[in-house]
Every structure is written in C-alpha cells, then in structure tokens.
GROMACS .gro file of N, CA, C and O in nm:
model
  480
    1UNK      N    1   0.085  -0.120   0.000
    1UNK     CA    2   0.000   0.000   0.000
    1UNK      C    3   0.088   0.125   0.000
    1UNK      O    4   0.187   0.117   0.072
    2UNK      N    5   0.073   0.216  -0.055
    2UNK     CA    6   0.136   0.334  -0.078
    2UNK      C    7   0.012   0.459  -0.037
    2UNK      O    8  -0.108   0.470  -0.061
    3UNK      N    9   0.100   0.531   0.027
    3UNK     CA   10   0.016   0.699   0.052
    3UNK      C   11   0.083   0.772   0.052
    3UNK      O   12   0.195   0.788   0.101
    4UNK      N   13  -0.039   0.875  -0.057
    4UNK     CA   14   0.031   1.032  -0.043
    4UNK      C   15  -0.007   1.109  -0.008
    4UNK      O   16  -0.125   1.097  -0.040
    5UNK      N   17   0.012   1.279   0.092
    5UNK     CA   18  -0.069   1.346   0.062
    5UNK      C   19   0.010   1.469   0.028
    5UNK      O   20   0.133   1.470   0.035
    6UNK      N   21  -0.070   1.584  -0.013
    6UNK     CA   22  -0.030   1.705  -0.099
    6UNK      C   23  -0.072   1.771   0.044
    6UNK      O   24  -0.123   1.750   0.154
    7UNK      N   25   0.003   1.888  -0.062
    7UNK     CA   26   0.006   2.021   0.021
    7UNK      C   27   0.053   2.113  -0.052
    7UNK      O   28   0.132   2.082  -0.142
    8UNK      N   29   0.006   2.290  -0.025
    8UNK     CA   30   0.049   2.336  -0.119
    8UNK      C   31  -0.042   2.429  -0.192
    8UNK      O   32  -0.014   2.546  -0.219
    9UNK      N   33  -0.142   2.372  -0.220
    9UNK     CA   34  -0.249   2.419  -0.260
    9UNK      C   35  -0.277   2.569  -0.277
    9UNK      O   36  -0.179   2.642  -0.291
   10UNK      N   37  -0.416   2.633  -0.278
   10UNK     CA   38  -0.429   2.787  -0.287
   10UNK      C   39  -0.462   2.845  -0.405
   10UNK      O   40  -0.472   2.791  -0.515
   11UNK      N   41  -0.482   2.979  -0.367
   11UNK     CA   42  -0.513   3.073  -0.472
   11UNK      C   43  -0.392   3.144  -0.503
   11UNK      O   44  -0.324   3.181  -0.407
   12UNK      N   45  -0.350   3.172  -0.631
   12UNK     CA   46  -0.246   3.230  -0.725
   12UNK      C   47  -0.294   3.360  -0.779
   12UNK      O   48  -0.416   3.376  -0.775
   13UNK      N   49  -0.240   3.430  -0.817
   13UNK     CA   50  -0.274   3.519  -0.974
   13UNK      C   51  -0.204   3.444  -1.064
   13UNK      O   52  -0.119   3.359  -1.035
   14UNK      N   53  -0.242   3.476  -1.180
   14UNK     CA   54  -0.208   3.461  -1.328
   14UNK      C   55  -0.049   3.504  -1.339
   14UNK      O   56  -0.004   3.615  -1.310
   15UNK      N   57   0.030   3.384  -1.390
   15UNK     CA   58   0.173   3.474  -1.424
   15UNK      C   59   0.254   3.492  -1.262
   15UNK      O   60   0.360   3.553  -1.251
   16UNK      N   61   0.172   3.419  -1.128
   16UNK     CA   62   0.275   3.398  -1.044
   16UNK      C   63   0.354   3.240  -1.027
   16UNK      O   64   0.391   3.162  -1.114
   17UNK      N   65   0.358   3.236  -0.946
   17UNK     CA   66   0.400   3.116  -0.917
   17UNK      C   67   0.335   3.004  -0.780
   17UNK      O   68   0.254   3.042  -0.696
   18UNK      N   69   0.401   2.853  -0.787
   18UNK     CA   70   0.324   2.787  -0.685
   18UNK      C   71   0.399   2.675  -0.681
   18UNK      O   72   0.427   2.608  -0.780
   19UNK      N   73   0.435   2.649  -0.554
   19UNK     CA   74   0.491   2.459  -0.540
   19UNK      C   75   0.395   2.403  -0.507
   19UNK      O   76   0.301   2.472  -0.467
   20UNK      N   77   0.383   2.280  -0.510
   20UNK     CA   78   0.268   2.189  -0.461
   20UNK      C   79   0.423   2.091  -0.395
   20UNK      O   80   0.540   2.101  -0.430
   21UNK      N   81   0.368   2.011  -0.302
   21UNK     CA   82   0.439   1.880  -0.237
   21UNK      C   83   0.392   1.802  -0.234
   21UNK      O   84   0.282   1.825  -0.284
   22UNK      N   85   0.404   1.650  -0.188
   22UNK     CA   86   0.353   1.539  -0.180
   22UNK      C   87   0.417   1.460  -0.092
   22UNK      O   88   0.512   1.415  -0.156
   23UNK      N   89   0.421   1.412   0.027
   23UNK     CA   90   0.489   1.340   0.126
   23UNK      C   91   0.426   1.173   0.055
   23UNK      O   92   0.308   1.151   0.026
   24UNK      N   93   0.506   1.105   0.045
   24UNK     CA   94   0.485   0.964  -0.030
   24UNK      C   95   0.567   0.861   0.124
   24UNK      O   96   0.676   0.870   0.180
   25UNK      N   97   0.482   0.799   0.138
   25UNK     CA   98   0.501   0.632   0.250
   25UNK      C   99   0.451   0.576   0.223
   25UNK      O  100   0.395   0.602   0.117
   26UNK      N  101   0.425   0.459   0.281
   26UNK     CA  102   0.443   0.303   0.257
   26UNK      C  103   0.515   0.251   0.141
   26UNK      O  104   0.600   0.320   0.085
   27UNK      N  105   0.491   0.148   0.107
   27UNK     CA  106   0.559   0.045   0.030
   27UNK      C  107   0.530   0.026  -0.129
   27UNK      O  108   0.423  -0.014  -0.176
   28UNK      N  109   0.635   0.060  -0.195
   28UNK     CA  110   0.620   0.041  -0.326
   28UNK      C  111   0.729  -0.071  -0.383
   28UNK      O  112   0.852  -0.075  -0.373
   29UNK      N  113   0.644  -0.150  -0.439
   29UNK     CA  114   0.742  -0.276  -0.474
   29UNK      C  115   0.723  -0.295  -0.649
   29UNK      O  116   0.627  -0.268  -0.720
   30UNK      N  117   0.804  -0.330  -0.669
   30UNK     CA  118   0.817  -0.335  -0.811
   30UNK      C  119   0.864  -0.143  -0.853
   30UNK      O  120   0.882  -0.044  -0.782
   31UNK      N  121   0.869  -0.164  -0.975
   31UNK     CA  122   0.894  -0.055  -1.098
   31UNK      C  123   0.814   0.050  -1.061
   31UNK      O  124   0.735   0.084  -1.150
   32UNK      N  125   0.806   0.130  -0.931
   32UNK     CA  126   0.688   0.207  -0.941
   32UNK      C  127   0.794   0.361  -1.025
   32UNK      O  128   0.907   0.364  -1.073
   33UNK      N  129   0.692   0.461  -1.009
   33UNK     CA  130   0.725   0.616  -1.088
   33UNK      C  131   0.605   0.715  -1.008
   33UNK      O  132   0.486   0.683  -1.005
   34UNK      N  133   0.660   0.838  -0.944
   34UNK     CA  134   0.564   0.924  -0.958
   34UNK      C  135   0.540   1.009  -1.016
   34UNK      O  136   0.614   1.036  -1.110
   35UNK      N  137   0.437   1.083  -0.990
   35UNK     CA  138   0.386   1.220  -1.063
   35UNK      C  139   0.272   1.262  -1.051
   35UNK      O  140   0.200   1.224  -0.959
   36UNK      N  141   0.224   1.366  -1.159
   36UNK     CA  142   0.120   1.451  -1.072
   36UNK      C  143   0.020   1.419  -1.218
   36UNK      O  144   0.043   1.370  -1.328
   37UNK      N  145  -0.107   1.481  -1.145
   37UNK     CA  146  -0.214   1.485  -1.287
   37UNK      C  147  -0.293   1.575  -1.211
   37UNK      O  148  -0.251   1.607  -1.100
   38UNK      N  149  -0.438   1.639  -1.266
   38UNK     CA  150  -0.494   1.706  -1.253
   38UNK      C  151  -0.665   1.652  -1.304
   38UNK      O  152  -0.691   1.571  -1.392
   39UNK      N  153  -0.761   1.727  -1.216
   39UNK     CA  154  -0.881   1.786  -1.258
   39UNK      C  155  -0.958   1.868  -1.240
   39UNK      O  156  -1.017   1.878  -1.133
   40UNK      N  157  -0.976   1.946  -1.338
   40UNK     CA  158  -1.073   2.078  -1.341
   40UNK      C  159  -1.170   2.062  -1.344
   40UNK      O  160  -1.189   1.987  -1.440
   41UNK      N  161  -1.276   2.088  -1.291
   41UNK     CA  162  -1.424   2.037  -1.234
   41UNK      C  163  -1.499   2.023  -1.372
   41UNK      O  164  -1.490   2.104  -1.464
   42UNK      N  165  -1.560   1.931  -1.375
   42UNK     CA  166  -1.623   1.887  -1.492
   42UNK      C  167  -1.568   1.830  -1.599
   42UNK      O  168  -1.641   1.771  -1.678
   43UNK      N  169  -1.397   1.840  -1.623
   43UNK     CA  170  -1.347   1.757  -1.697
   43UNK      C  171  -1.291   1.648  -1.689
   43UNK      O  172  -1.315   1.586  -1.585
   44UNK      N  173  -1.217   1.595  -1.769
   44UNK     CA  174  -1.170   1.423  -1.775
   44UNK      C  175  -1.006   1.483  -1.662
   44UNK      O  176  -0.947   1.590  -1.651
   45UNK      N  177  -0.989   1.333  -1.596
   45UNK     CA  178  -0.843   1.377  -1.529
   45UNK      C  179  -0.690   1.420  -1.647
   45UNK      O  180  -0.720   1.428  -1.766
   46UNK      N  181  -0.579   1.439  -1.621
   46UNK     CA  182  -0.516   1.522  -1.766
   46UNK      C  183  -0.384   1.495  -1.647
   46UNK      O  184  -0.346   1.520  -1.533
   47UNK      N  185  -0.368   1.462  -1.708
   47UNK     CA  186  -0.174   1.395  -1.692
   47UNK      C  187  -0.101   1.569  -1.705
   47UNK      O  188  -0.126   1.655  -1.790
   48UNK      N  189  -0.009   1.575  -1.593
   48UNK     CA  190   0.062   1.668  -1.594
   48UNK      C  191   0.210   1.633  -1.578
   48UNK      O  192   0.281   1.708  -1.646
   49UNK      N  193   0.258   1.568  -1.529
   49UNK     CA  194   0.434   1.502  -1.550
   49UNK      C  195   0.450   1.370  -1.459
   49UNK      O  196   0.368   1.340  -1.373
   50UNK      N  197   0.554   1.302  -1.486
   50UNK     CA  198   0.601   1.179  -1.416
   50UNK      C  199   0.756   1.186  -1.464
   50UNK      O  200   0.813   1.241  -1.558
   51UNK      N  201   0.789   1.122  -1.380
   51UNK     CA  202   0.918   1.016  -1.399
   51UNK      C  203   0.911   0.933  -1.419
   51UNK      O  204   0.832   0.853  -1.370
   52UNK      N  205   1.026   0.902  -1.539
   52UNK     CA  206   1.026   0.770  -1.563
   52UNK      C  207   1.119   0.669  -1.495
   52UNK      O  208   1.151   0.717  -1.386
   53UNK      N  209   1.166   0.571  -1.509
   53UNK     CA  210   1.241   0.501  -1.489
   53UNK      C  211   1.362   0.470  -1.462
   53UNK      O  212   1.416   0.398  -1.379
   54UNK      N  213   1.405   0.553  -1.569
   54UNK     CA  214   1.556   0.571  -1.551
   54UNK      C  215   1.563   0.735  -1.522
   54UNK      O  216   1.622   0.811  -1.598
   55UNK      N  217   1.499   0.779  -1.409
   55UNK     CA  218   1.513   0.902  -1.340
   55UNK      C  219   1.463   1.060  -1.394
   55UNK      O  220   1.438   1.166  -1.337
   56UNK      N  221   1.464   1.000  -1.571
   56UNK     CA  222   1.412   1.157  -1.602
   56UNK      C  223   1.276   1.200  -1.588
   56UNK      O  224   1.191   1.131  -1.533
   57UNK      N  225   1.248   1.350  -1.651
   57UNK     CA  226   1.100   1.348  -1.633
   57UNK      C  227   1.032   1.377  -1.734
   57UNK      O  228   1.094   1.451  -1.810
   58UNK      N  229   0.908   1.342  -1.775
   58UNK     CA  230   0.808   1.395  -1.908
   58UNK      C  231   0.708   1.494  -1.883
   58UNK      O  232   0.605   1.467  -1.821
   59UNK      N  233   0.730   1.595  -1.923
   59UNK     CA  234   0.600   1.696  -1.864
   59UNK      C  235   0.512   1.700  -1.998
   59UNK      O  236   0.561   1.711  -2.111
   60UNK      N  237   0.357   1.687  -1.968
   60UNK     CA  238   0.276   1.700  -2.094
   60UNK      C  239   0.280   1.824  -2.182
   60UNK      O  240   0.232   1.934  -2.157
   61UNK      N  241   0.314   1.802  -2.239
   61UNK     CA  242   0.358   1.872  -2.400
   61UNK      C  243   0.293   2.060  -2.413
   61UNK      O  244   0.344   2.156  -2.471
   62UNK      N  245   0.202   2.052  -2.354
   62UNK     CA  246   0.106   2.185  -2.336
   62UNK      C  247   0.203   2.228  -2.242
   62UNK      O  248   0.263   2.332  -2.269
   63UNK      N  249   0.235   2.158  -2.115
   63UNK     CA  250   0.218   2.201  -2.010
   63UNK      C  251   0.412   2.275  -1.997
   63UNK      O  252   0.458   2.358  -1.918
   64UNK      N  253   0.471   2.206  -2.102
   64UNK     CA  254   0.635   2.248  -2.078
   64UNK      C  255   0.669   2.357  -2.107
   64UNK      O  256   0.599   2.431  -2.176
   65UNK      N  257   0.790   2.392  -2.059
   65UNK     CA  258   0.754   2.551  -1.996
   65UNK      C  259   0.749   2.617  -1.893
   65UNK      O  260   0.835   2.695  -1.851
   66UNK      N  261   0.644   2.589  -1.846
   66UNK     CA  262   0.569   2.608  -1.722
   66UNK      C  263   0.566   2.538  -1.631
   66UNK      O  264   0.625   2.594  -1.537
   67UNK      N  265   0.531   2.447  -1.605
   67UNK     CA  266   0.535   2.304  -1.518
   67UNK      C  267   0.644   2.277  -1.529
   67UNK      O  268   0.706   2.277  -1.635
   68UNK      N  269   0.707   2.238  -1.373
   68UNK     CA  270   0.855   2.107  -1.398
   68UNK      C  271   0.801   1.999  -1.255
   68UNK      O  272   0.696   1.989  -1.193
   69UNK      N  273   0.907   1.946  -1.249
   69UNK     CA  274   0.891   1.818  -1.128
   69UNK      C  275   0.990   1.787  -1.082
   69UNK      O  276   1.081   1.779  -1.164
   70UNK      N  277   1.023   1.755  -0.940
   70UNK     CA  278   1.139   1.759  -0.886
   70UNK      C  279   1.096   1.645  -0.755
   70UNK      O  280   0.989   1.651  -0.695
   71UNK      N  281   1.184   1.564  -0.732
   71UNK     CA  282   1.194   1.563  -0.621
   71UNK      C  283   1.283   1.561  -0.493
   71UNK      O  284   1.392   1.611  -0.522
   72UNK      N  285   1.277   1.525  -0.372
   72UNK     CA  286   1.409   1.496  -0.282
   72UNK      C  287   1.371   1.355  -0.204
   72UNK      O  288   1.279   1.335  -0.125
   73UNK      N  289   1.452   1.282  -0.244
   73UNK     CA  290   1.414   1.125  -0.230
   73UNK      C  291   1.442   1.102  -0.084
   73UNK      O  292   1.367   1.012  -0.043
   74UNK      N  293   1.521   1.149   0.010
   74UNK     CA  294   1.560   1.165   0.137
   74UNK      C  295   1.478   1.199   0.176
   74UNK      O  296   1.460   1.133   0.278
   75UNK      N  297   1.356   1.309   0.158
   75UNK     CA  298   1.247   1.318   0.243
   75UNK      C  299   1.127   1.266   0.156
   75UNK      O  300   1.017   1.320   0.169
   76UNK      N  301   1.143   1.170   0.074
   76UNK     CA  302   0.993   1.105   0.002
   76UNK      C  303   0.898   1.238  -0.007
   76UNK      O  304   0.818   1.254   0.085
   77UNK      N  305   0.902   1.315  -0.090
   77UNK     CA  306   0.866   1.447  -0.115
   77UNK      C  307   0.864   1.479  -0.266
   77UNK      O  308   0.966   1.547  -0.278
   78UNK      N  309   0.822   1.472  -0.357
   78UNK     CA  310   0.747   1.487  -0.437
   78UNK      C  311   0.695   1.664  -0.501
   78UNK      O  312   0.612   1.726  -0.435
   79UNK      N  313   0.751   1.724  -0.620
   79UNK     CA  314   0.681   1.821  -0.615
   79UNK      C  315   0.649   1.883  -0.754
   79UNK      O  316   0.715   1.841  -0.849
   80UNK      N  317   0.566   1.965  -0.774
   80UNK     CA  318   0.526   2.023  -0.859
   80UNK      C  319   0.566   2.172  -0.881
   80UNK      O  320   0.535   2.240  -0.783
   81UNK      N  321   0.617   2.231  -0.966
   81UNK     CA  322   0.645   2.366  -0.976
   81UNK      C  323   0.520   2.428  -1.101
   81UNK      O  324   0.498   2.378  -1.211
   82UNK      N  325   0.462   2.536  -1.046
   82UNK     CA  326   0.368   2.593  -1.119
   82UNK      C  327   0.429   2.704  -1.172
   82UNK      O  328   0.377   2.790  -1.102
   83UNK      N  329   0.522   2.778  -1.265
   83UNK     CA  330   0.566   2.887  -1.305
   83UNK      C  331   0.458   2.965  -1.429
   83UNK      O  332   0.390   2.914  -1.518
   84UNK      N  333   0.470   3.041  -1.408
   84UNK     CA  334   0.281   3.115  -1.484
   84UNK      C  335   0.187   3.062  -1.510
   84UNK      O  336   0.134   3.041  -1.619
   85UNK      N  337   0.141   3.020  -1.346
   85UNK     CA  338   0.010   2.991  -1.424
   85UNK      C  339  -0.110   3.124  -1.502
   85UNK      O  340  -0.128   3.246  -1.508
   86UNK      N  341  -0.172   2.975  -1.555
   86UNK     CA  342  -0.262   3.056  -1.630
   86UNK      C  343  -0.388   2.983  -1.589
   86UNK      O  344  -0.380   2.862  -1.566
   87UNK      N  345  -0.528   3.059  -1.575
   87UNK     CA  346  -0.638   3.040  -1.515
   87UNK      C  347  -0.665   2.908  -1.579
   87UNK      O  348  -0.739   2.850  -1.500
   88UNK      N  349  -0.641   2.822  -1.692
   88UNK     CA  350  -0.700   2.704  -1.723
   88UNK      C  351  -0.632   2.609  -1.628
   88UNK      O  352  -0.669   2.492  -1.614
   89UNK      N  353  -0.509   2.678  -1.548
   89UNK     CA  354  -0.441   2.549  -1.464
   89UNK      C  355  -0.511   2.564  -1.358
   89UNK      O  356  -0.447   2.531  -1.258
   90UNK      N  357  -0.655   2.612  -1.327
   90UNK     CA  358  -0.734   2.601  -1.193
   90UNK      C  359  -0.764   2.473  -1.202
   90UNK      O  360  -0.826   2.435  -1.301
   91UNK      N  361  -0.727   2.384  -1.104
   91UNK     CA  362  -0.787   2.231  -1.102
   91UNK      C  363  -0.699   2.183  -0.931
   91UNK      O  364  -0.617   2.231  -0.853
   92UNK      N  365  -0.793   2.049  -0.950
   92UNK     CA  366  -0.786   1.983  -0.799
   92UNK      C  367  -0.608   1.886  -0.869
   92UNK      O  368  -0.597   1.830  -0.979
   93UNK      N  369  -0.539   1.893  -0.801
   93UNK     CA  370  -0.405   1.852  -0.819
   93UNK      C  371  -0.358   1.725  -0.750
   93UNK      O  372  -0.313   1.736  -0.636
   94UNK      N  373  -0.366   1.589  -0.816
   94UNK     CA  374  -0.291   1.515  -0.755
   94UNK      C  375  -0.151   1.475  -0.748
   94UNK      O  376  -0.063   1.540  -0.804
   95UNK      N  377  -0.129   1.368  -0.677
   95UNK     CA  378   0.038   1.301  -0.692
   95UNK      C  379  -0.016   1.176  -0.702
   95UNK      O  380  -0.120   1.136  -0.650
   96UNK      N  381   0.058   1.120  -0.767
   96UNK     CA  382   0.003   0.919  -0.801
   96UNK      C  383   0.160   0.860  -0.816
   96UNK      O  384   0.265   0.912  -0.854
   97UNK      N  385   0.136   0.773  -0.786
   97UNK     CA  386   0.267   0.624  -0.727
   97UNK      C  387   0.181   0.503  -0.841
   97UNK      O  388   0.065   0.468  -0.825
   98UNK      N  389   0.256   0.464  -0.934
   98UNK     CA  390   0.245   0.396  -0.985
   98UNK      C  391   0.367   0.312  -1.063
   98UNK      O  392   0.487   0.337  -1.067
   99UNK      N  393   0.263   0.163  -1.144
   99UNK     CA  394   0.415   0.106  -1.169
   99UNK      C  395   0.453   0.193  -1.392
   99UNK      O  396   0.396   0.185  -1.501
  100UNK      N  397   0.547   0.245  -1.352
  100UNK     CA  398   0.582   0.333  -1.447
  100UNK      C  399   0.531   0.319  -1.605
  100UNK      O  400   0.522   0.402  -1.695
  101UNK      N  401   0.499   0.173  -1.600
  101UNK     CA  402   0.454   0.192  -1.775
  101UNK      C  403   0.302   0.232  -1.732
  101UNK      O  404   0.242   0.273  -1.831
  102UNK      N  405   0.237   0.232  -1.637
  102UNK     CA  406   0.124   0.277  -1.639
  102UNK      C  407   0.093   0.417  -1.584
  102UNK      O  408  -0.021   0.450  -1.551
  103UNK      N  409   0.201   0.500  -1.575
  103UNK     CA  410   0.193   0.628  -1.542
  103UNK      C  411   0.056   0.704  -1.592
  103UNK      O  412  -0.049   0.716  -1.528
  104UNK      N  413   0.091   0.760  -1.750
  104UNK     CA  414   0.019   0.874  -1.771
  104UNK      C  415  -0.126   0.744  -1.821
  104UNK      O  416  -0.175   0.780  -1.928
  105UNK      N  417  -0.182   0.639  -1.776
  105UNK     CA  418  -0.287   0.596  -1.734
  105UNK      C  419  -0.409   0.659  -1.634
  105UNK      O  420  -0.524   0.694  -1.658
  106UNK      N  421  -0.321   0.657  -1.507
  106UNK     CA  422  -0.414   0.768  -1.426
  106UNK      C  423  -0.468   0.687  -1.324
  106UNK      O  424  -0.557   0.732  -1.252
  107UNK      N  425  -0.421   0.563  -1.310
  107UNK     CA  426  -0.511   0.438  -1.286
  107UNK      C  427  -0.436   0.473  -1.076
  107UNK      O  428  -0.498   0.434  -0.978
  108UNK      N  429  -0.320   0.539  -1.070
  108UNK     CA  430  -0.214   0.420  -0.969
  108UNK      C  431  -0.282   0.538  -0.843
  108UNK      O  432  -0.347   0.641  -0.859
  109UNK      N  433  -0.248   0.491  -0.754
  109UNK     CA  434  -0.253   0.521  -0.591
  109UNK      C  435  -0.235   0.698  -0.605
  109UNK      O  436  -0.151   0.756  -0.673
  110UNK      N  437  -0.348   0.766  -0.513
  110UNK     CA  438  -0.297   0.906  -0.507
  110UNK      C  439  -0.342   0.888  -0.405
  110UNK      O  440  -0.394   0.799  -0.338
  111UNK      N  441  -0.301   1.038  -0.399
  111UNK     CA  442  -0.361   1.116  -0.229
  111UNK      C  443  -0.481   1.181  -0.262
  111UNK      O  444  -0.530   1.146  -0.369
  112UNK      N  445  -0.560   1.294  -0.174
  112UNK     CA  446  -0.695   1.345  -0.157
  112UNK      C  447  -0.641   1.459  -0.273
  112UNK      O  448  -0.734   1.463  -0.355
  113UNK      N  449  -0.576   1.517  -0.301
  113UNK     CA  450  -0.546   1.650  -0.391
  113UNK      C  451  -0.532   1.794  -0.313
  113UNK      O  452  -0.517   1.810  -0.192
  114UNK      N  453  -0.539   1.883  -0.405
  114UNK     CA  454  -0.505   1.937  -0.311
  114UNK      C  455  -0.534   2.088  -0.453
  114UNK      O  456  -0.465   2.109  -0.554
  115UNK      N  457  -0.657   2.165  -0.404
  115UNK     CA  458  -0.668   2.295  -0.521
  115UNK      C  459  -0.571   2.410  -0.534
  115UNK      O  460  -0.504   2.459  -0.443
  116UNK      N  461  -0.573   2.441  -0.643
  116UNK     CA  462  -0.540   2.528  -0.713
  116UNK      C  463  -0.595   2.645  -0.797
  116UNK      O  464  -0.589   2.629  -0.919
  117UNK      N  465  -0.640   2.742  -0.757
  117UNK     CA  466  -0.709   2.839  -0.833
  117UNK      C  467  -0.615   2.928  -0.866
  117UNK      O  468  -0.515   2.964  -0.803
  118UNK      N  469  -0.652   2.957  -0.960
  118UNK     CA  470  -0.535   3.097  -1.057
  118UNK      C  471  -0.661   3.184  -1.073
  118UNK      O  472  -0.766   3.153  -1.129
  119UNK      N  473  -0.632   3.287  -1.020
  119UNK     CA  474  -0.723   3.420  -1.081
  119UNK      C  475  -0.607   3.519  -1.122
  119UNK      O  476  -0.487   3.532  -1.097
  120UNK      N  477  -0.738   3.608  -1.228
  120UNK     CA  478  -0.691   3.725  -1.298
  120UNK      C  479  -0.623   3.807  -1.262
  120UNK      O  480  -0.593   3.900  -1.336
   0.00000   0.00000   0.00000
C-alpha cells in the first residue's frame, strides 16, 4: 500500500507562481514512478508530469515551460512547480505512485489533492 498526501495548494494570480508537495510512505514494490495529474471540475483527469524510470521526467507537452517536477528522495517528497500559471491550470491537483509503464494511465494510488485556483 502506498500513501500520499499534498500540500500546497491555494489561490495564485495569473503569471505567479506555486509549489505543490507530496509526502509519499508506505511500500512500493516493483517498478513504481511518480507524478502529478490534474482535474478541473467537470473535466476528464489530464496527466501533468512523471518520472520515468531511468530518473528523467516527461511533462505533458502543453504544459512544458511552465510546469517542472522535482523531487528529494531523502524526504519522500514529491513536487510540482507551477511557473505562470494561467487560469486554465485552476484544477484539484494530484500526486500518483504507480508502476511506471502505467503512469500517464491515471489508474495508480494518489492522495486526496489538493486545489489550485489561478485568478486574474
């Protein structure tokens, strides 16, 4: 069993900035990978970055740029960097632990999330 939870959260303006975190425990066995995804109320969930395997990271294609991912493995910590957002990045923000070919699936272990509003 694996758990995460976020933190971080809040209201932004447009064009500031925002970390999100993720404290990650218990037990991951096998090939796992983390990363983050998102949902904006009423839409489908939307993959925002992971790591892969051999340590690097993929940020979704819209989102590079702006978004990066980092973590510090010494404190199982997990994070998200928001650099300008822009009001479409208002959404509930997760972190997910999964086994890496099934990353941008959407399927693997998260925490409760944690919002994000960008206003004007």
């Amino acid at each position: 069993q694996v758990y995460l939870q976020e933190s971080g959260g809040g209201s932004v303006q447009a064009g500031g900035s925002l970390r999100l975190s993720c404290v990650v425990s218990g037990n991951m066995e096998g090939n796992y990978c983390l990363g983050w995804f998102r949902q904006a109320s009423g839409k489908e969930p939307e993959g925002v970055g992971f790591f892969e395997s051999d340590g690097s990271e993929t940020i979704a294609d819209r989102l590079k740029g702006r978004f990066s991912i980092s973590q510090d493995v010494a404190k199982r910590t997990l994070y998200l960097h928001l650099n300008n957002p822009q009001l479409e990045d208002t959404a509930m923000y997760y972190c997910q632990a999964d086994l890496c070919w099934r990353s941008w699936l959407l399927k693997g272990y998260r925490g409760q999330g944690t919002q994000v509003t960008v206003s004007s």
